Short mmCIF file of N, CA and C in Angstrom, two decimals:
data_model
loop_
_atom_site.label_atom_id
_atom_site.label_comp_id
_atom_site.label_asym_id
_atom_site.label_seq_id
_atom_site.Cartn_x
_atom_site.Cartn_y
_atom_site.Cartn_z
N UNK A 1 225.65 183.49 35.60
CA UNK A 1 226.11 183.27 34.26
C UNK A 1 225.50 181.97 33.72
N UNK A 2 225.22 182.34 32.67
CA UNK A 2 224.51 181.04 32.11
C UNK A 2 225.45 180.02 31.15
N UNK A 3 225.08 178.38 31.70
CA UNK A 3 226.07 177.24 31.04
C UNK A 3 226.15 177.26 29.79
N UNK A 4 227.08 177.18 28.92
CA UNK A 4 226.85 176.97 27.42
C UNK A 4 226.34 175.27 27.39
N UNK A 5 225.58 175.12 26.79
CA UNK A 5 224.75 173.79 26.31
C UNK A 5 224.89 173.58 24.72
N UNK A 6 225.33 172.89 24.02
CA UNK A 6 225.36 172.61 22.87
C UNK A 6 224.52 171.06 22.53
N UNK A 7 224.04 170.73 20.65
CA UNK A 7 223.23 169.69 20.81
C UNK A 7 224.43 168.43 20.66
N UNK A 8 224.27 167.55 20.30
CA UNK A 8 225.04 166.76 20.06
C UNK A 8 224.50 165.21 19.79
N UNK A 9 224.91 164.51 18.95
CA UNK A 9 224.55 163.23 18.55
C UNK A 9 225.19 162.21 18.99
N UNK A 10 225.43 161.03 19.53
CA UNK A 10 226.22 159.93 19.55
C UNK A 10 225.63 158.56 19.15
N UNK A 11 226.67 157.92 18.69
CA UNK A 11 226.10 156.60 17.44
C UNK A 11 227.00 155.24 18.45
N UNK A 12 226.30 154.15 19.04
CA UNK A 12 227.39 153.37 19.46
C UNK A 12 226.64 152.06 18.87
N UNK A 13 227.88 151.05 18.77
CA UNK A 13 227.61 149.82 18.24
C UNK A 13 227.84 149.15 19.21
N UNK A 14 226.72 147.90 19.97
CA UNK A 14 226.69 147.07 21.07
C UNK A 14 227.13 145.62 20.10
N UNK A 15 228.31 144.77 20.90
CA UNK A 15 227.99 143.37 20.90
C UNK A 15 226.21 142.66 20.61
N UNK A 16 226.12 142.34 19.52
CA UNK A 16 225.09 141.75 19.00
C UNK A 16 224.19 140.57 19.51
N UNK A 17 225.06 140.05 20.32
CA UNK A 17 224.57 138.66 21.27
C UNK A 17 224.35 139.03 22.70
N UNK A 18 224.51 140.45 22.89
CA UNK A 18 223.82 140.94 24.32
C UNK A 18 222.48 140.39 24.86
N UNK A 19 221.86 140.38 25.86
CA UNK A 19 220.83 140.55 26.40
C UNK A 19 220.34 141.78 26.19
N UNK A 20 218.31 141.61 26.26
CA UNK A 20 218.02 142.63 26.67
C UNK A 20 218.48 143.76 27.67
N UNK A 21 218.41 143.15 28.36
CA UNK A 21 218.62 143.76 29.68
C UNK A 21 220.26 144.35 30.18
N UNK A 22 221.11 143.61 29.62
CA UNK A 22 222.68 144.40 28.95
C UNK A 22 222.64 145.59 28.50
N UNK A 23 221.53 145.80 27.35
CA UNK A 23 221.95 146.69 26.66
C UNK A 23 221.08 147.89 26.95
N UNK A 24 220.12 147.96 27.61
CA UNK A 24 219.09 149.01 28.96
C UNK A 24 220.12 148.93 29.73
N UNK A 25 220.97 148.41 30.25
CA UNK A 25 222.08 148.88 31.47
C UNK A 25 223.16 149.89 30.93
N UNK A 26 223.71 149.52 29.63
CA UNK A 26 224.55 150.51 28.84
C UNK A 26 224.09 152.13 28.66
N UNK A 27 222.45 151.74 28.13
CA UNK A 27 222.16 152.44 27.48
C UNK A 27 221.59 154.32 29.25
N UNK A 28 221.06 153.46 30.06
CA UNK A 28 220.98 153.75 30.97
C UNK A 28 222.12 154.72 31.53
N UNK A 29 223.08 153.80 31.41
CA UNK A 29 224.42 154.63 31.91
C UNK A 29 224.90 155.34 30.84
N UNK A 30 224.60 155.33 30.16
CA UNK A 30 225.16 156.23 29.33
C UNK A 30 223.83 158.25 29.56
N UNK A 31 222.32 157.42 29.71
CA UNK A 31 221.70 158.81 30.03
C UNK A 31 221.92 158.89 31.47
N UNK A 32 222.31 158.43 32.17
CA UNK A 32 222.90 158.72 33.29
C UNK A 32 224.00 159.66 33.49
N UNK A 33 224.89 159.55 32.44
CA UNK A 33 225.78 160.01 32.54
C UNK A 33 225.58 161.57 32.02
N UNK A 34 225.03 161.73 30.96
CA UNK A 34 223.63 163.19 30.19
C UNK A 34 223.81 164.06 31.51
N UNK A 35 222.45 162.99 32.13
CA UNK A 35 221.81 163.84 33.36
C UNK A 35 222.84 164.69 34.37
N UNK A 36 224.06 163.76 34.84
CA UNK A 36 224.82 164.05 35.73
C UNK A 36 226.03 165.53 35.28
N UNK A 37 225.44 165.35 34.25
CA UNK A 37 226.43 166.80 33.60
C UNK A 37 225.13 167.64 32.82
N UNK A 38 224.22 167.83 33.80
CA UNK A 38 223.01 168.74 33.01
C UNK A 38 222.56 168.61 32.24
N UNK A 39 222.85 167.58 31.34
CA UNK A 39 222.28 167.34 30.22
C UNK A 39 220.83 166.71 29.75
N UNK A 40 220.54 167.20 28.55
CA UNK A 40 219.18 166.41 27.96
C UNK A 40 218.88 165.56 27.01
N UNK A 41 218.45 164.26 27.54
CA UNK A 41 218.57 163.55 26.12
C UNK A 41 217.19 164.23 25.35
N UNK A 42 217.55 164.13 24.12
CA UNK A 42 216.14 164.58 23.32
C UNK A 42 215.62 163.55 22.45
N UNK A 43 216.44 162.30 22.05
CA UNK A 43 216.19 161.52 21.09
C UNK A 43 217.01 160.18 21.48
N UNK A 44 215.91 158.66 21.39
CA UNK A 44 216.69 157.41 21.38
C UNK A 44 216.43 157.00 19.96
N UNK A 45 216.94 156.81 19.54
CA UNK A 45 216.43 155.96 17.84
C UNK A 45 217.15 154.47 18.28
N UNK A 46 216.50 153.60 18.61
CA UNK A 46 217.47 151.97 18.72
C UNK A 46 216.82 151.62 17.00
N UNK A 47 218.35 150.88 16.03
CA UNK A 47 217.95 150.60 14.98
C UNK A 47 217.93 149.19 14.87
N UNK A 48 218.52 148.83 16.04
CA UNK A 48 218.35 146.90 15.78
C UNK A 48 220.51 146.48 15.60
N UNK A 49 219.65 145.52 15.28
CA UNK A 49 220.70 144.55 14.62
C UNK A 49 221.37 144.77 12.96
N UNK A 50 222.22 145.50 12.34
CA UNK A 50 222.83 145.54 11.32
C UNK A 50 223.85 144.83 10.73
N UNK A 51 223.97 144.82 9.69
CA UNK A 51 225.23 143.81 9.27
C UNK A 51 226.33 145.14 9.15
N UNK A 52 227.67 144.89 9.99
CA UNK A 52 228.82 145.71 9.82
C UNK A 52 229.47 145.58 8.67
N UNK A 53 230.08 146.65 8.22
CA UNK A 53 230.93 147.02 6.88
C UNK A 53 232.02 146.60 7.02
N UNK A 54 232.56 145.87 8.26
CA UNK A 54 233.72 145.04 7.93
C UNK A 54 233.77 144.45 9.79
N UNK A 55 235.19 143.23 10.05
CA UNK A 55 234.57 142.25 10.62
C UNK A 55 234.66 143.33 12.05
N UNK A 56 234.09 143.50 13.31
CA UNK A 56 235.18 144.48 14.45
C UNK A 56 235.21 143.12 15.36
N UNK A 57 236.16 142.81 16.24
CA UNK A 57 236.61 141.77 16.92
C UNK A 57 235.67 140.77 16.62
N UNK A 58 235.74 140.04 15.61
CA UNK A 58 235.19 138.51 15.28
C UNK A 58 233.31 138.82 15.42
N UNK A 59 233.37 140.02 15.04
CA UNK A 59 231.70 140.23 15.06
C UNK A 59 231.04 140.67 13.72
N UNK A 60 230.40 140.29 12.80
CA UNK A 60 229.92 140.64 11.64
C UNK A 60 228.65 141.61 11.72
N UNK A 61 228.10 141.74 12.95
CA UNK A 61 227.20 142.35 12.80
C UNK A 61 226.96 143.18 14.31
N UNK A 62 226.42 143.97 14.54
CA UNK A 62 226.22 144.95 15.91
C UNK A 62 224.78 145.52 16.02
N UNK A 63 224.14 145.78 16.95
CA UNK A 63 223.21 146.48 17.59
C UNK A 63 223.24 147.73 17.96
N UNK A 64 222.93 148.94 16.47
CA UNK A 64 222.90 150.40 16.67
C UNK A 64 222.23 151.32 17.51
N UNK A 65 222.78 151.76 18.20
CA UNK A 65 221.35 153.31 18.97
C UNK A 65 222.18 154.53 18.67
N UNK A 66 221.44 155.58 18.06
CA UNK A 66 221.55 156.62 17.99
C UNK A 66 220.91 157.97 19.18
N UNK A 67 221.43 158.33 19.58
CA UNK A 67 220.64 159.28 21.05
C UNK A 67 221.31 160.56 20.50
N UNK A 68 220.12 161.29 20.76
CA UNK A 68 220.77 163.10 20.27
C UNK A 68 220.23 163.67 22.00
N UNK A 69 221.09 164.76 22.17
CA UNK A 69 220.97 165.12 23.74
C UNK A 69 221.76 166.26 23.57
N UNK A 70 221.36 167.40 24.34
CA UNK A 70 222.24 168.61 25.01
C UNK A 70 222.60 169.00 25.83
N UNK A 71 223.63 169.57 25.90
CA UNK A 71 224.58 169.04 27.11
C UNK A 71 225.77 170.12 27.18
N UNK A 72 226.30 169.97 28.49
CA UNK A 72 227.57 171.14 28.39
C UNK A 72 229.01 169.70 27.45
N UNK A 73 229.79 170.78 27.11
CA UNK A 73 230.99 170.36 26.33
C UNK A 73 231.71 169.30 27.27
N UNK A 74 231.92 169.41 28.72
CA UNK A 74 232.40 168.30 29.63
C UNK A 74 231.65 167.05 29.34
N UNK A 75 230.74 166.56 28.96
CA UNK A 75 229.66 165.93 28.92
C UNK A 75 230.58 164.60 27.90
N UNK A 76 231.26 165.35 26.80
CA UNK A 76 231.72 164.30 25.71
C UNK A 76 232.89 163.37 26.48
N UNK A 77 233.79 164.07 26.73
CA UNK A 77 234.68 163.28 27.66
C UNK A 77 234.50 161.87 28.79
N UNK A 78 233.19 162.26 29.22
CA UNK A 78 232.82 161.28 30.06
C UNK A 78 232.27 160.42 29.19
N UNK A 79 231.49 161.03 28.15
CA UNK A 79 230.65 159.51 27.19
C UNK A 79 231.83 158.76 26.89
N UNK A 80 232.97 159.47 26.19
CA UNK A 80 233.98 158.52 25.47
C UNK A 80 234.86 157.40 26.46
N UNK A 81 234.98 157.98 27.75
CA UNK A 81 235.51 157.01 29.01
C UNK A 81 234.85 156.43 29.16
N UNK A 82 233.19 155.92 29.37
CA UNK A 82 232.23 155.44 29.59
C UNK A 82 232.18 154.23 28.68
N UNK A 83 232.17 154.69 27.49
CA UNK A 83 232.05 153.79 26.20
C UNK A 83 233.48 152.76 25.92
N UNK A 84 234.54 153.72 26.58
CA UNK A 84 235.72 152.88 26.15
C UNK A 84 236.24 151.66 27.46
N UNK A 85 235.60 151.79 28.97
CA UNK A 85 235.21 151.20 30.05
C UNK A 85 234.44 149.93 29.51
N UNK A 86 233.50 149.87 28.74
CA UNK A 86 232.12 149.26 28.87
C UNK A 86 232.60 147.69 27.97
N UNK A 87 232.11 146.71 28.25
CA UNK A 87 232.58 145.24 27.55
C UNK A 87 232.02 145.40 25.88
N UNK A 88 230.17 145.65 26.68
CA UNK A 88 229.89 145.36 25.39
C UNK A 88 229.59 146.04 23.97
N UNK A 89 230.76 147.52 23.94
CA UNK A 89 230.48 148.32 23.45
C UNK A 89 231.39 148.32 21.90
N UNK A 90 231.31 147.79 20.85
CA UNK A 90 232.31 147.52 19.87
C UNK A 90 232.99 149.06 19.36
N UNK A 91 232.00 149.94 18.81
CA UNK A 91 232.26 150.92 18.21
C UNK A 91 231.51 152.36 18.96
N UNK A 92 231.79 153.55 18.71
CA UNK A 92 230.71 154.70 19.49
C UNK A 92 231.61 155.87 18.91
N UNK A 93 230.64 156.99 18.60
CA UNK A 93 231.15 158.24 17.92
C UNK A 93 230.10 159.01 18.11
N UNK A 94 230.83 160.47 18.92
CA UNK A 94 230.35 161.87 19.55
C UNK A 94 230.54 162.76 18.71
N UNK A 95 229.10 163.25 17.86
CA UNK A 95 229.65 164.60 17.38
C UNK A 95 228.99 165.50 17.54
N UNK A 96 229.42 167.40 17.48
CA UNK A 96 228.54 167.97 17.78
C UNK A 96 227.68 168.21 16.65
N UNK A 97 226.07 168.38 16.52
CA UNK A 97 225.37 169.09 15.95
C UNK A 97 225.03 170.22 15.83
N UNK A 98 225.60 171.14 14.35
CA UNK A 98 225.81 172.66 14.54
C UNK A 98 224.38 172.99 13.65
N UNK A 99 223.94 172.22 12.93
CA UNK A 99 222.20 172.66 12.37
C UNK A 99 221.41 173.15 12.96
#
């Protein structure tokens, strides 16, 4: 029987005063986490440094990546534990892509 795989997008906002190398460890574990549930990333878009639309814990501004990947439906659950675990992770949102 074959896995259902759906696509899916996720958007997370990093602490802005990270290290390089912080935010390749996040980002890592997070396609780590893809892989370990079959999944494929298909897309990193890193957008930088933005100014936030309002303050999130004493931070005016955050470090966006957007990653699109497919994956079975178990797959979201673990990103959102992952993301809500992680120090330097301010904001992050999983949705599916039905286009």
């Amino acid at each position: 029987m074959e896995i259902l795989k759906r696509d899916y997008e996720t958007t997370f906002v990093l602490k802005p005063d990270l290290e390089d190398e912080e935010k390749q460890t996040i980002l890592k574990r997070v396609k780590s986490a893809i892989s370990e549930h079959e999944g494929e990333v298909t897309e990193v878009d890193a957008w930088g440094k933005k100014q936030l639309a309002y303050e999130i814990k004493d931070y005016r501004s955050g470090d966006y990546t957007i990653l699109e990947f497919n994956a079975q439906t178990t797959v979201v659950n673990e990103l959102e534990r992952i993301f809500k675990i992680m120090d330097g992770v301010l904001r992050y949102l999983v949705v599916r892509n039905d286009a």
